[in-house]
Structure formats: structure tokens, C-alpha cells
Coordinates of C-alpha atoms in Angstrom, one line a residue:
T130 CA -14.4 78.7 -2.5
L131 CA -16.5 81.8 -1.6
L132 CA -15.6 83.5 -4.9
V133 CA -16.5 80.6 -7.1
L134 CA -19.9 80.2 -5.3
A135 CA -20.7 84.0 -5.6
G136 CA -19.5 83.5 -9.3
T137 CA -21.9 80.7 -10.0
A138 CA -24.5 82.3 -8.0
A139 CA -24.2 85.5 -10.3
L140 CA -24.3 83.3 -13.5
W141 CA -27.7 81.9 -12.4
F142 CA -29.0 85.0 -11.5
T143 CA -28.1 86.6 -15.0
D144 CA -29.2 83.7 -17.0
T145 CA -31.8 86.2 -18.9
W146 CA -28.7 87.8 -20.4
H147 CA -26.6 84.8 -21.3
H148 CA -29.0 82.1 -21.5
L149 CA -26.9 79.5 -20.1
P150 CA -28.8 76.4 -18.8
P151 CA -28.5 76.3 -14.8
A152 CA -26.3 73.2 -15.4
I153 CA -23.4 75.0 -17.0
P154 CA -22.5 77.6 -14.2
A155 CA -22.8 74.4 -11.7
L156 CA -19.9 72.6 -13.8
I157 CA -18.1 75.7 -14.4
G158 CA -18.0 76.1 -10.8
A159 CA -17.2 72.5 -9.8
S160 CA -14.6 72.5 -12.5
L161 CA -12.6 75.4 -10.9
L162 CA -13.0 74.0 -7.5
L163 CA -11.1 70.9 -8.9
A164 CA -8.7 72.8 -11.1
P165 CA -5.0 72.3 -10.5
G166 CA -3.5 75.4 -8.8
V167 CA -7.1 77.2 -8.4
G168 CA -9.3 74.8 -6.8
V169 CA -9.8 73.6 -3.1
L170 CA -10.5 69.9 -3.7
R171 CA -8.6 67.0 -4.8
W172 CA -10.5 64.5 -7.3
A173 CA -10.3 61.8 -4.8
D174 CA -12.2 63.7 -2.1
A175 CA -14.6 64.8 -4.6
Q176 CA -15.3 61.3 -6.0
A177 CA -15.9 60.1 -2.5
G178 CA -18.4 62.6 -1.7
I179 CA -20.4 62.6 -4.8
S180 CA -23.7 60.8 -4.5
W181 CA -23.3 58.6 -7.8
S182 CA -26.7 56.7 -7.2
L183 CA -28.3 60.2 -6.9
L184 CA -26.8 61.1 -10.3
L185 CA -27.9 57.9 -12.0
T186 CA -31.4 57.9 -10.5
V187 CA -32.1 61.2 -11.4
G188 CA -30.8 60.8 -15.0
A189 CA -32.9 57.7 -15.2
S190 CA -36.0 59.6 -14.4
L191 CA -35.3 62.4 -16.8
S192 CA -34.4 59.9 -19.5
L193 CA -37.8 58.3 -18.9
S194 CA -39.9 61.5 -18.9
G195 CA -38.1 62.0 -22.1
A196 CA -38.9 59.0 -23.8
M197 CA -42.7 59.1 -22.5
T198 CA -42.9 62.7 -24.4
E199 CA -41.0 61.8 -27.5
S200 CA -42.6 58.3 -28.2
G201 CA -46.0 59.6 -27.9
A202 CA -46.8 57.7 -24.6
A203 CA -47.4 60.7 -22.8
A204 CA -49.7 62.0 -25.2
W205 CA -51.8 58.8 -25.5
L206 CA -51.9 58.7 -21.8
G207 CA -53.1 62.4 -21.6
G208 CA -55.7 61.7 -24.2
G209 CA -56.8 58.5 -22.5
V210 CA -57.3 60.7 -19.2
V211 CA -59.4 63.1 -21.1
R212 CA -61.9 60.6 -22.8
V213 CA -62.4 58.9 -19.2
L214 CA -63.0 62.2 -17.2
A215 CA -64.7 64.2 -19.9
G216 CA -67.3 61.5 -20.9
G217 CA -68.0 60.3 -17.2
G218 CA -70.3 63.1 -16.6
A219 CA -68.9 63.0 -13.1
H220 CA -69.8 65.7 -10.3
P221 CA -66.8 68.5 -10.7
T222 CA -65.2 67.7 -7.0
L223 CA -65.0 64.0 -8.4
V224 CA -63.2 65.3 -11.3
I225 CA -60.9 67.1 -9.2
G226 CA -60.1 64.1 -7.1
A227 CA -59.6 61.8 -9.9
L228 CA -57.1 64.5 -11.4
V229 CA -55.2 64.2 -8.2
V230 CA -55.2 60.3 -7.9
M231 CA -54.2 60.1 -11.7
T232 CA -51.3 62.8 -11.0
A233 CA -49.8 60.7 -8.2
I234 CA -50.0 57.7 -10.5
V235 CA -48.2 59.5 -13.4
H236 CA -46.0 60.8 -11.1
L237 CA -44.4 57.4 -10.0
A238 CA -43.3 57.0 -13.6
I239 CA -42.3 60.7 -14.4
T240 CA -40.3 61.6 -11.3
N241 CA -39.1 65.1 -12.3
L242 CA -41.3 67.6 -10.9
A243 CA -41.1 70.0 -14.0
A244 CA -41.4 67.0 -16.6
C245 CA -44.6 65.9 -14.6
A246 CA -45.9 69.4 -14.6
A247 CA -45.1 69.9 -18.4
L248 CA -47.2 67.1 -19.2
L249 CA -50.0 67.0 -16.7
V250 CA -51.1 70.7 -16.6
P251 CA -52.2 70.7 -20.3
V252 CA -54.1 67.6 -19.7
A253 CA -55.6 69.2 -16.8
L254 CA -56.4 72.4 -18.7
T255 CA -58.2 70.1 -21.3
V256 CA -60.5 68.0 -19.0
G257 CA -61.5 71.2 -17.1
T258 CA -62.6 72.7 -20.9
A259 CA -64.0 69.4 -21.8
T260 CA -65.9 69.0 -18.5
G261 CA -67.2 72.8 -18.0
I262 CA -64.8 72.8 -14.8
A263 CA -62.7 75.8 -14.4
P264 CA -59.2 74.9 -16.2
T265 CA -57.3 77.1 -13.7
A266 CA -58.6 75.1 -10.9
C267 CA -57.7 71.7 -12.6
A268 CA -54.3 73.1 -13.4
L269 CA -53.7 74.2 -9.6
A270 CA -54.8 70.9 -8.2
V271 CA -52.7 68.9 -10.4
M272 CA -49.6 71.4 -9.2
V273 CA -50.6 70.9 -5.4
A274 CA -50.5 66.9 -6.2
I275 CA -47.2 66.9 -8.1
D276 CA -45.5 68.7 -5.1
A277 CA -47.4 67.2 -2.2
V278 CA -47.7 63.4 -2.7
I279 CA -44.4 61.4 -3.0
F280 CA -44.4 57.7 -2.8
Y281 CA -40.6 56.8 -3.2
P282 CA -37.5 58.7 -2.5
V283 CA -36.2 59.2 -6.3
Q284 CA -39.4 61.5 -7.1
T285 CA -37.6 64.3 -6.0
A286 CA -33.9 65.1 -5.8
S287 CA -34.0 66.6 -2.2
N288 CA -36.0 63.8 -0.8
L289 CA -33.5 61.2 -2.4
I290 CA -30.5 63.1 -0.6
A291 CA -32.5 62.8 2.8
Y292 CA -33.0 59.2 2.2
E293 CA -29.3 58.3 1.7
S294 CA -28.4 59.7 5.3
G295 CA -30.3 56.4 6.0
A296 CA -32.7 58.1 8.7
F297 CA -35.6 56.4 6.9
N298 CA -36.3 53.9 4.3
A299 CA -38.4 53.4 1.1
D300 CA -41.2 52.1 2.9
D301 CA -41.4 54.9 5.2
V302 CA -41.8 57.0 2.2
R303 CA -44.5 55.1 0.7
K304 CA -46.6 55.3 3.9
F305 CA -46.0 58.9 4.1
G306 CA -47.2 59.3 0.5
A307 CA -50.2 57.5 1.3
I308 CA -50.9 59.7 4.2
M309 CA -50.3 62.7 2.1
L310 CA -52.5 61.6 -0.7
V311 CA -55.2 61.4 1.6
L312 CA -54.7 64.8 3.3
T313 CA -54.2 66.4 -0.5
L314 CA -57.6 65.2 -1.5
F315 CA -59.2 66.3 1.8
V316 CA -57.7 69.6 2.1
L317 CA -58.2 70.4 -1.7
L318 CA -61.9 69.1 -1.7
V319 CA -63.1 70.3 1.5
I320 CA -61.1 73.2 2.1
T321 CA -59.2 74.7 -0.9
L322 CA -62.2 74.5 -3.5
P323 CA -64.7 76.3 -1.1
Y324 CA -62.0 78.9 -0.8
W325 CA -61.3 79.4 -4.3
A326 CA -64.8 80.0 -5.1
L327 CA -65.0 82.7 -2.2
V328 CA -62.2 84.4 -3.8
G329 CA -63.5 84.5 -7.5
L330 CA -62.6 80.9 -8.7
P331 CA -65.6 78.9 -8.5
L332 CA -65.2 75.0 -10.2
Q333 CA -68.3 76.0 -12.6

């Protein structure tokens, strides 16, 4: 088991050489652990221990984000956000706050963190350019919101794994998400933006 784990980790660390996506070393390692005469697991034991609901849920969320990107729905949504925020003449702080709330809403549909960031960071940069606000600050605010605000378990795989332990329910996650949204807005607008201005990243 240690040898298989070490080999899998070695493939992950050397991806710049072989260019294999992270899933391939993981599948190779899992196959070796289940292989007759080599592995240490029986298929029945592995099947009982695999969280199939987690696999299906994450797969569905990735499919949804891919469908939104390929169908043009994501671009349409991004264009609408740019028009609303760029045309309103709002105060820069309000624009950042609106970006955070918009990020939390979009993250409900596009649950994968990387896919959500890939969609929203370009939108944030465009909003910053169109409104005269530092694009880097807009993008950083979006990244903070993507990582901090979670409204239901499927939005991150690690959260879903913890949720399946039964220690908390979906309503607890929603309540915590609401608290985190308020805290994220407060910390960003009251503490972080002034700090960024002090270290050389003013909003305007």
C-alpha cells in the first residue's frame, strides 16, 4: 500500500514531465490496490467503502458547469453582470460587494471551484476595467468569495465527505453559508480593501 501511494504521489509531483491529468495516477493506484495477486483490497470491500453519492454528485456538478460553458449560458451570464455593474455608476465598494454576492449565487450552479473561478475571474476583470476599479482587486474578491461562501454540501468535495458522516445536515450548511457571506462582505469591505490600498492596491 505504501509503495502504491508513493508511486501515485510521484506521478502527481512529476506531471510537468508526463502531462497526465491527476485522475490517471489515482486510477492507476486504485487499480493496483485491487489487482489480483498484487492488491490489498477485494472489490467487495472497495465497493462498500466508496461513496457513490459523492461520485455522482461531483460528476453532475462538473457536467452542469461544462454545459453552461459550452452552451454559451456562462458567457451570457457574464455579459449581463458586466452590463449591470458597469452601467450603474455605483461606488467601487458597492461594486465589490455586488461581485461577492453574484459569485455566491453563481457558485450555487457551478459547484466546482476551478470551473467557477475560470468563469468568474474573467468577468471580474472585465467589470473592473469597465468601471475603473482595479481589476486585480475585483478578481481577488471573487476568489475569496468562491472559497469562503458555501451554501450546500455539494459545493466542495471535502465538505460533501464531511456531510456524509452525518455530523451535520444541509440546513446547517445553509445557515453557516449565510453567516460566511455576511462575514466575507464585512471583512472584504471594511478590512481587506483598506489594507490592499495601504500595500499598493487601491481600488481606483
